[in-house]
Structures are given as C-alpha cells and as structure tokens.
XYZ file of C-alpha atoms in Angstrom:
510
model
C -8.424 88.860 -80.143
C -7.392 90.661 -83.586
C -6.835 94.353 -83.593
C -9.298 97.245 -84.914
C -7.419 99.336 -87.635
C -9.068 102.214 -89.106
C -7.041 103.784 -92.065
C -7.671 107.385 -93.990
C -7.198 106.298 -97.583
C -4.266 108.098 -99.089
C -2.209 108.607 -95.772
C -1.904 105.103 -94.412
C 1.894 105.497 -92.684
C 4.438 102.848 -92.774
C 4.102 101.604 -89.302
C 0.591 100.761 -89.891
C 1.608 99.113 -93.752
C 3.760 96.812 -91.074
C 1.138 95.911 -88.556
C -1.475 94.695 -91.964
C 2.225 92.948 -92.342
C 2.725 91.512 -89.584
C -0.482 89.767 -88.481
C -4.561 89.831 -89.123
C -6.003 92.809 -88.617
C -9.873 94.083 -89.256
C -9.380 97.242 -91.145
C -11.909 99.776 -91.531
C -11.997 102.777 -93.365
C -12.213 106.481 -92.214
C -15.870 106.975 -93.316
C -15.021 110.564 -95.026
C -13.655 108.491 -98.070
C -17.202 107.405 -99.022
C -18.768 110.445 -100.203
C -16.150 110.300 -102.908
C -16.088 106.845 -103.670
C -20.014 107.355 -104.387
C -19.320 110.456 -106.534
C -16.864 108.574 -108.554
C -19.200 105.322 -109.315
C -21.657 107.877 -110.381
C -19.974 109.494 -112.675
C -19.280 106.719 -114.094
C -22.654 105.514 -114.273
C -23.569 109.097 -115.726
C -21.278 107.988 -119.259
C -23.239 105.305 -120.117
C -26.502 106.624 -119.589
C -25.724 109.635 -121.821
C -23.920 106.886 -124.189
C -20.581 108.140 -124.077
C -17.839 105.682 -125.533
C -14.821 105.888 -122.835
C -12.100 103.408 -122.621
C -12.290 100.918 -119.847
C -16.123 101.670 -119.076
C -17.758 100.729 -122.349
C -14.734 99.539 -124.399
C -12.541 96.143 -125.101
C -8.816 96.291 -123.014
C -5.231 96.933 -123.841
C -5.067 96.759 -128.235
C -8.572 95.614 -128.129
C -9.096 99.007 -127.012
C -11.600 100.276 -130.301
C -13.980 97.699 -129.726
C -16.868 99.514 -128.521
C -19.399 97.157 -125.772
C -23.022 97.105 -125.740
C -24.886 98.248 -122.578
C -26.683 95.262 -121.826
C -22.588 93.630 -122.129
C -20.911 95.204 -120.222
C -21.390 93.109 -116.362
C -20.201 90.419 -118.434
C -17.452 92.246 -120.231
C -15.554 92.822 -116.190
C -15.827 89.257 -115.417
C -14.667 87.882 -118.469
C -11.453 89.937 -117.947
C -11.065 88.798 -114.315
C -11.529 85.428 -115.557
C -9.462 85.252 -118.423
C -6.279 87.327 -116.924
C -6.593 84.807 -114.154
C -3.687 83.191 -115.583
C -0.858 83.061 -112.747
C 1.725 79.954 -112.497
C 3.972 78.974 -109.682
C 3.409 79.201 -105.721
C 0.984 81.035 -103.863
C 1.828 83.941 -102.213
C 2.296 83.933 -97.874
C -0.997 84.966 -96.740
C 0.965 88.000 -95.442
C 1.469 89.483 -98.492
C -1.886 88.610 -99.665
C -3.526 90.432 -96.295
C -1.394 93.579 -97.685
C -2.606 93.104 -101.388
C -6.395 93.517 -100.024
C -5.702 96.263 -97.831
C -3.879 98.345 -100.414
C -6.266 98.197 -103.502
C -9.113 98.997 -100.740
C -7.318 101.601 -100.054
C -6.512 102.848 -103.243
C -10.123 102.027 -104.494
C -11.445 104.470 -101.846
C -10.040 107.378 -103.071
C -12.549 108.163 -105.103
C -10.664 107.864 -108.608
C -11.536 104.147 -109.824
C -15.240 104.243 -110.656
C -16.487 101.346 -108.250
C -19.154 101.352 -106.587
C -19.279 100.947 -102.447
C -19.595 97.371 -102.577
C -16.635 96.149 -104.433
C -14.839 97.935 -101.503
C -16.643 96.389 -98.766
C -15.949 93.151 -100.640
C -12.018 93.220 -100.200
C -12.768 94.532 -96.211
C -15.603 91.413 -95.564
C -12.327 89.319 -97.373
C -9.792 91.068 -94.545
C -12.317 90.941 -91.615
C -13.034 87.001 -91.840
C -9.043 86.058 -93.042
C -10.402 84.772 -96.533
C -6.501 84.949 -98.566
C -7.035 84.396 -102.469
C -4.462 81.490 -103.446
C -2.483 83.625 -105.915
C 0.194 82.255 -108.014
C 3.164 84.596 -107.309
C 4.409 84.797 -111.354
C 2.682 86.046 -114.115
C 2.771 89.930 -113.581
C 5.530 91.720 -115.385
C 4.528 95.136 -113.321
C 2.755 97.063 -115.945
C -0.888 97.542 -117.305
C -0.660 97.003 -113.337
C -0.453 93.809 -111.679
C -3.124 91.580 -114.015
C -2.491 88.072 -113.031
C -1.945 88.176 -109.605
C -4.899 91.007 -109.260
C -6.904 88.769 -111.403
C -6.657 85.606 -108.853
C -7.253 87.572 -106.354
C -10.448 89.553 -107.361
C -11.747 86.258 -109.038
C -12.299 85.115 -105.226
C -14.830 87.794 -105.105
C -16.803 86.392 -107.791
C -16.297 82.847 -105.874
C -14.229 81.469 -108.366
C -10.638 79.422 -107.611
C -9.521 78.859 -104.499
C -8.684 80.560 -101.144
C -7.103 79.805 -97.669
C -8.954 80.087 -94.435
C -8.282 79.088 -91.452
C -4.841 77.375 -93.066
C -6.509 75.100 -95.346
C -7.320 75.224 -98.856
C -11.186 75.799 -99.984
C -12.728 76.849 -102.700
C -14.005 80.564 -103.222
C -17.500 79.978 -102.947
C -17.593 78.058 -99.980
C -15.654 80.493 -97.989
C -18.021 83.145 -99.165
C -20.901 81.282 -98.309
C -19.334 80.151 -94.842
C -18.355 83.865 -93.724
C -22.127 84.914 -95.436
C -20.395 87.078 -97.639
C -22.244 88.187 -100.674
C -20.990 87.524 -104.178
C -19.457 90.121 -106.124
C -21.846 91.308 -108.866
C -19.209 93.504 -111.317
C -20.888 96.978 -112.735
C -18.810 98.993 -115.658
C -15.177 99.435 -114.968
C -15.383 97.632 -111.828
C -13.210 94.422 -112.913
C -10.525 96.635 -114.628
C -10.100 98.737 -111.444
C -9.705 95.406 -109.444
C -6.558 94.189 -112.216
C -5.336 97.579 -113.081
C -2.809 98.216 -109.871
C 0.922 98.222 -108.227
C -1.055 96.289 -105.127
C 1.286 93.426 -105.585
C 4.219 94.669 -106.510
C 4.042 97.190 -103.719
C 2.959 94.426 -101.282
C 5.839 92.035 -101.758
C 8.477 95.181 -101.912
C 7.253 96.005 -98.890
C 7.691 92.748 -97.384
C 11.455 92.760 -98.432
C 12.021 96.052 -97.086
C 10.315 94.672 -93.764
C 12.970 91.722 -93.884
C 15.579 93.864 -94.503
C 15.297 95.747 -91.548
C 15.635 93.162 -89.337
C 18.299 91.973 -91.200
C 20.041 95.743 -91.044
C 19.520 95.081 -86.782
C 20.775 91.205 -86.899
C 24.316 92.151 -88.963
C 24.970 95.200 -87.028
C 24.579 93.583 -83.603
C 26.609 90.839 -85.331
C 29.340 93.169 -86.638
C 29.551 94.786 -83.268
C 30.323 91.492 -81.908
C 32.696 90.645 -84.371
C 34.879 93.365 -83.830
C 34.987 93.117 -80.112
C 35.578 89.042 -80.711
C 38.630 89.961 -83.577
C 39.867 92.398 -80.691
C 39.231 95.040 -83.374
C 39.435 98.878 -82.732
C 36.566 101.157 -82.137
C 38.420 104.289 -83.274
C 36.856 103.933 -87.227
C 33.899 104.802 -85.270
C 34.606 108.514 -84.072
C 32.304 110.764 -84.801
C 34.573 113.222 -86.434
C 35.175 111.324 -88.931
C 31.821 110.136 -89.911
C 30.919 113.978 -89.568
C 33.477 115.094 -91.834
C 31.649 113.151 -95.064
C 28.056 113.667 -94.182
C 26.711 110.732 -95.166
C 23.307 110.676 -93.137
C 22.804 106.810 -92.720
C 26.849 106.168 -91.890
C 26.410 108.904 -88.955
C 23.887 107.326 -87.843
C 25.361 104.059 -88.312
C 28.695 105.081 -86.766
C 26.749 106.045 -83.782
C 25.350 102.566 -83.339
C 28.663 101.257 -83.030
C 29.782 103.541 -80.321
C 26.680 102.736 -78.386
C 27.163 99.208 -78.658
C 30.999 98.702 -77.553
C 31.037 101.028 -75.202
C 32.092 100.141 -71.990
C 33.771 96.692 -73.417
C 36.633 94.865 -71.490
C 37.605 93.224 -74.343
C 38.571 96.967 -75.727
C 40.331 98.370 -72.936
C 42.212 95.368 -72.860
C 44.193 96.111 -76.066
C 44.294 99.785 -76.336
C 47.954 100.096 -76.422
C 48.416 97.128 -78.685
C 50.551 97.664 -82.208
C 47.829 97.271 -84.091
C 47.014 100.082 -86.793
C 44.046 98.932 -88.901
C 41.382 96.396 -88.945
C 40.171 94.540 -92.061
C 37.618 96.458 -94.172
C 34.787 94.589 -92.836
C 35.094 95.695 -89.704
C 36.406 99.356 -90.036
C 34.287 99.969 -92.937
C 31.046 98.891 -91.356
C 29.379 102.815 -90.956
C 29.987 103.136 -94.160
C 28.634 100.078 -95.863
C 25.774 100.067 -93.677
C 25.265 103.281 -93.534
C 24.316 103.106 -97.088
C 22.140 100.480 -97.227
C 20.265 102.322 -94.665
C 20.270 104.719 -96.855
C 19.005 102.636 -99.539
C 16.424 101.357 -97.506
C 15.309 104.995 -96.184
C 14.628 106.046 -99.524
C 13.085 102.795 -100.644
C 10.849 103.741 -97.255
C 9.688 106.376 -98.896
C 8.713 105.353 -102.181
C 7.017 102.308 -101.431
C 4.675 103.935 -98.537
C 3.737 106.888 -101.568
C 3.502 103.914 -103.855
C 1.244 102.061 -100.958
C -1.157 105.186 -100.922
C -0.838 105.506 -104.672
C -3.661 105.178 -107.188
C -2.514 103.696 -109.484
C -5.488 102.053 -111.303
C -6.493 103.374 -115.160
C -8.423 105.242 -116.443
C -9.013 107.411 -113.475
C -12.236 109.468 -112.772
C -12.512 112.997 -112.085
C -15.486 114.001 -110.304
C -14.900 117.898 -110.553
C -15.442 118.291 -114.051
C -16.671 114.738 -114.722
C -14.034 113.732 -116.780
C -12.509 109.932 -117.458
C -8.536 109.863 -118.355
C -6.481 107.151 -119.520
C -2.941 107.240 -118.187
C -0.499 105.162 -116.975
C -0.175 105.001 -113.076
C -0.343 100.972 -113.607
C 3.470 101.481 -114.695
C 5.265 100.111 -111.756
C 8.804 101.735 -112.529
C 9.247 103.321 -108.850
C 8.650 100.051 -107.117
C 10.973 98.474 -109.491
C 13.938 100.792 -108.793
C 12.971 100.895 -104.601
C 13.229 97.395 -104.940
C 16.345 97.051 -107.354
C 17.835 99.116 -104.346
C 16.293 96.735 -101.351
C 18.143 93.810 -103.489
C 22.010 95.513 -103.364
C 21.207 96.513 -99.350
C 20.255 93.365 -98.860
C 23.432 91.442 -100.879
C 25.737 93.753 -99.329
C 24.645 93.384 -95.699
C 24.692 89.328 -96.603
C 28.388 90.021 -98.053
C 29.558 92.114 -95.159
C 28.823 89.489 -92.753
C 30.170 86.495 -94.595
C 33.343 88.411 -94.620
C 33.663 89.179 -90.854
C 32.830 85.048 -90.564
C 36.234 84.459 -92.700
C 38.098 86.731 -91.036
C 36.880 85.309 -87.058
C 37.867 81.854 -88.349
C 40.799 83.198 -90.163
C 43.924 82.955 -87.179
C 45.980 85.303 -88.676
C 43.919 88.049 -88.840
C 41.434 87.245 -85.926
C 44.097 85.894 -82.924
C 41.479 83.366 -82.200
C 41.571 79.371 -82.720
C 41.480 78.329 -86.218
C 38.139 77.761 -87.032
C 37.310 79.018 -83.919
C 37.672 75.465 -81.920
C 39.730 74.128 -79.409
C 41.682 70.833 -80.832
C 41.477 71.967 -84.575
C 42.312 69.100 -86.871
C 40.116 66.707 -84.843
C 37.497 69.509 -84.833
C 36.649 71.389 -87.837
C 34.596 73.505 -86.338
C 32.637 76.785 -88.074
C 34.747 75.326 -91.891
C 32.018 74.181 -93.313
C 29.729 77.116 -91.866
C 31.885 79.521 -93.523
C 30.995 77.849 -96.306
C 27.302 77.969 -96.067
C 27.422 81.584 -95.873
C 29.743 82.011 -99.013
C 27.409 80.516 -100.815
C 24.595 82.106 -99.673
C 26.370 85.656 -100.389
C 27.358 84.712 -103.873
C 23.535 83.339 -104.990
C 22.392 86.865 -103.768
C 24.823 88.834 -105.643
C 23.130 86.687 -108.899
C 19.888 87.646 -107.591
C 20.529 91.269 -107.347
C 21.070 91.846 -110.862
C 18.315 94.725 -111.143
C 14.977 93.562 -112.643
C 14.278 97.045 -114.012
C 16.329 97.450 -116.619
C 15.053 94.303 -118.511
C 11.531 94.952 -120.376
C 9.894 92.460 -122.928
C 6.891 93.911 -125.560
C 3.273 92.518 -124.241
C -0.025 92.642 -125.728
C 0.610 92.761 -129.334
C 3.299 95.511 -128.364
C 0.609 98.068 -127.323
C 2.448 97.807 -123.944
C 5.782 98.010 -125.172
C 7.699 98.896 -121.760
C 7.215 97.200 -118.943
C 8.738 97.528 -115.540
C 9.678 93.285 -114.022
C 8.719 95.070 -110.816
C 7.111 91.975 -109.432
C 9.263 89.898 -109.566
C 11.989 92.332 -109.171
C 10.264 92.166 -105.670
C 9.750 88.641 -105.300
C 12.940 88.259 -105.222
C 13.720 89.944 -102.199
C 12.185 87.382 -99.519
C 14.155 84.874 -101.143
C 17.350 87.132 -100.371
C 16.331 88.160 -97.065
C 16.075 84.288 -96.152
C 20.198 84.043 -97.328
C 21.071 86.887 -95.607
C 19.173 85.527 -92.527
C 21.244 82.621 -92.840
C 24.801 84.667 -93.108
C 23.819 86.822 -90.564
C 23.065 83.986 -88.207
C 26.271 82.064 -88.707
C 27.959 85.085 -88.054
C 26.333 85.324 -84.587
C 26.982 82.098 -83.662
C 31.030 82.839 -84.909
C 30.846 85.846 -82.994
C 29.445 84.524 -80.018
C 32.354 81.848 -80.105
C 34.742 84.155 -80.658
C 33.770 86.096 -77.033
C 33.858 82.055 -75.640
C 37.432 82.393 -76.291
C 38.329 85.222 -74.975
C 36.886 84.593 -72.011
C 37.397 85.754 -68.650
C 36.766 89.565 -70.233
C 33.938 90.723 -70.742
C 32.256 92.545 -73.640
C 30.344 95.798 -73.029
C 27.134 95.585 -71.423
C 24.447 95.743 -74.968
C 27.037 92.538 -76.709
C 27.054 90.725 -73.541
C 23.253 90.918 -73.278
C 23.383 90.065 -77.037
C 25.745 86.837 -76.358
C 23.077 85.664 -73.229
C 20.474 86.081 -76.269
C 22.057 83.835 -78.412
C 23.570 81.440 -75.669
C 19.847 81.250 -74.417
C 19.344 79.015 -78.002
C 22.763 78.023 -78.777
C 25.336 76.450 -76.780
C 28.939 77.192 -76.826
C 31.190 75.232 -79.701
C 33.174 73.325 -77.427
C 33.669 70.223 -79.975
C 32.011 68.778 -83.757
C 28.871 68.515 -83.629
C 25.527 67.880 -85.745
C 24.944 71.916 -86.531
C 22.261 72.365 -88.605
C 19.608 72.870 -85.836
C 21.782 75.799 -84.178
C 21.542 77.255 -87.707
C 18.160 77.051 -87.978
C 17.734 78.412 -84.706
C 19.378 81.458 -84.687
C 18.251 82.440 -88.583
C 15.081 82.661 -86.608
C 16.008 84.651 -84.115
C 17.119 87.275 -86.947
C 14.691 86.704 -88.868
C 11.689 86.844 -85.832
C 12.837 90.334 -85.388
C 13.420 90.309 -81.403
C 16.817 91.572 -81.659
C 14.749 94.948 -83.819
C 13.024 95.318 -80.134
C 15.421 94.462 -77.902
C 18.122 97.245 -78.867
C 15.821 99.248 -80.473
C 17.500 102.141 -78.218
C 20.791 101.968 -79.858
C 19.534 101.195 -83.819
C 18.806 103.525 -85.948
C 15.139 104.015 -87.414
C 14.253 103.657 -90.540
C 11.715 106.425 -90.849
C-alpha cells in the first residue's frame, strides 16, 4: 500500500523529502494553502480583465518579452511555451527523481505566489497519486530561467503530449491520463510559464546526490574503522581532546563515531605496547577528512531543504497589493554551489577509501600478507580490485571540478549568466556510484584483513559489520571470479542498510 504524506508548502522537512525520493507516496497538501492559490490566480485574472500589460501573463518570454499577446491568444501562448521548450536530450531521469520533481513543483506552486489555478496543482498531484512519471530527458538545462527544457517535458505530460512511465512501462501521456481517469490540463494565463520556470529539477538531482552521499559517508566510516583494526592501527588520534581543541563540529562528531566503533577490540588491545608511533593519514586523519565532508553535506542539506521549499518561478504574484514583479529566483546558483560542495565530499570519501585499500594490500605498511591473500604469487588477491578503486577515484576527481564557475549566455544574451546547476547536480549520482564501488572494495579488503588476524577479534560493532559482509561474500582463500563479489558489496552500500543498522554510532546529517 502506498503511504499517505501530507505536506505544508514551504515547510517540508528533509525527512519527508527523503521519503518521497525513496518510494512512492500519495501526497496531499495542507488545506490551508488553497486560499492563497485561489487569490493568486484571481490577481492574474484581474490583470487580464483590466487589460494591463504584465510580463509572463500577456507578453512573450525572454528576448521576446516586449511582444504583447492578444487576450484570445493567451491559452495558445502558454501551450506553445510548453511544446517549444520540450527540447531535452539524453537518457531519461529515474522515476525517483521525477517523483521528487513533481512534488517540489506542486508544493512551490501551492505557496500562492505563482498565479496558477488549483487545477494545475491538482494535475501534478494526480500524476503522483497514479505513479505516472513523465519521461524527462536528463540534458538540456543550464540552470537559469529555471530548468526550462526538463520542466517542459514534465508539463507536456499534463497536456497529454509526450511519453510517461507507468508501472515500469513507457506509454503515451495521452493514454496514461485516460487510463488513470485524469483530464488533460487546459493552461490558463501564466500557467505554462509557472510550470516551466523553477529550480525543481536541479534541486531534485542535488537532493538525490545528498541522499546517496549519506549512504557513502556511513559505509566509508564503518569501512575506515574496520581497516584501522585490520591494519592494527591506533585509536589515539580519535581522542576527544584533540578534536575539541580544533573545534570543527563535523570532525568532533566523526571522531566520536570512530571511538565508538573501535571500543572493545581485542585486536587493539593486542598491540597497545607496540613500537609503532604513527599511522598513515588515511587512518589517522579520518575524523578531519570525513568531518569536513560531513560539514559540507550538512551545509548542502540546509541549502537544498530551503530550495525545495522555495518559490523559484517568475514573475511572482503578491496578492496583498495585486502586484506582479519580475525577478530572478529561477537562477539556481545556490543549488549549483551546494552540488559542487557535495561533489567534493563524494570525491574525498572515495579518495580516502582508496588510500586505505592501498595501505591494506601493502604488506610493508599493514603487516598483512601481500594483496591480502595466502600464498601470494600464485594468487593475485586484491591487486586489481585496488586498481579498479584507483580508476574510480581518479574519475571522480575529474568529475568534481566545480560546475558553477562555468557560464554561457543564452536567449540572445538576455540570459547572460547561468548556474549550470542541473548537470552539476546530475553528475553526483555517477560519482556516488563510483564511490560506492570503492567503499565496497574497502569493506571486502578490511574484512579480509580481519580474517587474517584471527583468532583475535575486533570490537562488537566491527564484528557485526564483518558478519554483515560475510553474509554476502565469503572469505578470499584463493583467486576466484571476483566481479560478483564487488557487485554484491556495492549493493550493500547503496541500499542504505548500514545507515540503519549502525545509526546509534553514526553522526546525523541534520
């Protein structure tokens, strides 16, 4: 059964946004929003009745804003806008992303600043309820004047134009509406523009990247603790006094997680009096690096939650005094910056994990058999699994170049600075998949290291993690076809199960 979720436009918490991303929901809006929506639409109608010329209501758009449109052409104007702007290319966005886009757009319009009638919002809610997801090509937005092309494809489905996915199958939007008993939307003044303007696609993609980064941070934290014990590293660098002296909040929280992870380890006790003075940075500086990633993710979560609740179309209708004012809330620079920071965090989580894999397979550092396998030479062990991790880490470094520093003029130089938030956010999912594979390889390598330390045992938390890994992948006794093991452990990382199972010791995002 699809769960019900009532949302208050402008006040949707990140926890509810995460639920929308993770699975189908039947969304309803707080009834208090409809009065403002109706009043906003009435303000637009008054402008038409009074024969006033206002951008977005009875004019052209962009460089054609000086063109006044006759009243009998206003419906055609809005429909033409949707059709002409449906120019996206490339692979289709995932249904989870599309569902989030639909909800964010409905909630934004329901704030009562966009001048649309309730019918527009109800049409969006109808798609969500019947799990009809417009086929939205991923490419074609520069993240200013809103996500015009992708939102046009979303909007076209409301008109019965284009294709949608329903029950996992691609069918025509016209047939889907008919099957669900939903009417074709007839666009009134300003309604096409309100649907197309906005940052909902960029924001949904960035939020998806944030939610995937959450899983990566958790899995990499656990993998780092397991690697520490497998390499007989010291927990001294996690001493609370060190981190309080610096005062960085993410670092303080991460150090606490590592202390909790390693507590009670028999392996740790076995080398308390060893002559080793310091561990490599990939072990010793985990709180500092992962804490910085956590700080960036927390900041991004704040910005993106704010944007998910924002009114980002243009122009905006202010019912108190009947004014319609043209501004630039469609410019997705806040989303672009958040996406860039998330890209840095995702890349660094993977980079540190790759370094720990390299440390574990290097017998001169870890003290473990070369490449984590008995009888090395005949067996190659984790040699090429590390090469895969290194390749993915380097690919992420290329992907993490900031998108927001790029811009290109569009619309005959009317829109002369753009955010590039859309593809800046879209790359986060590719990067997350890379990092999930890297962290998965580390989990296997660290578990193998623990195997080679037997009969000594680790801490209760790390032994529980070891058991979770071994339930999916057996110990590496000799060379075998390794690819299925890497896929199985990657699926554990991306499933988010580790976040739930170790929630008591992992820091919270918000």
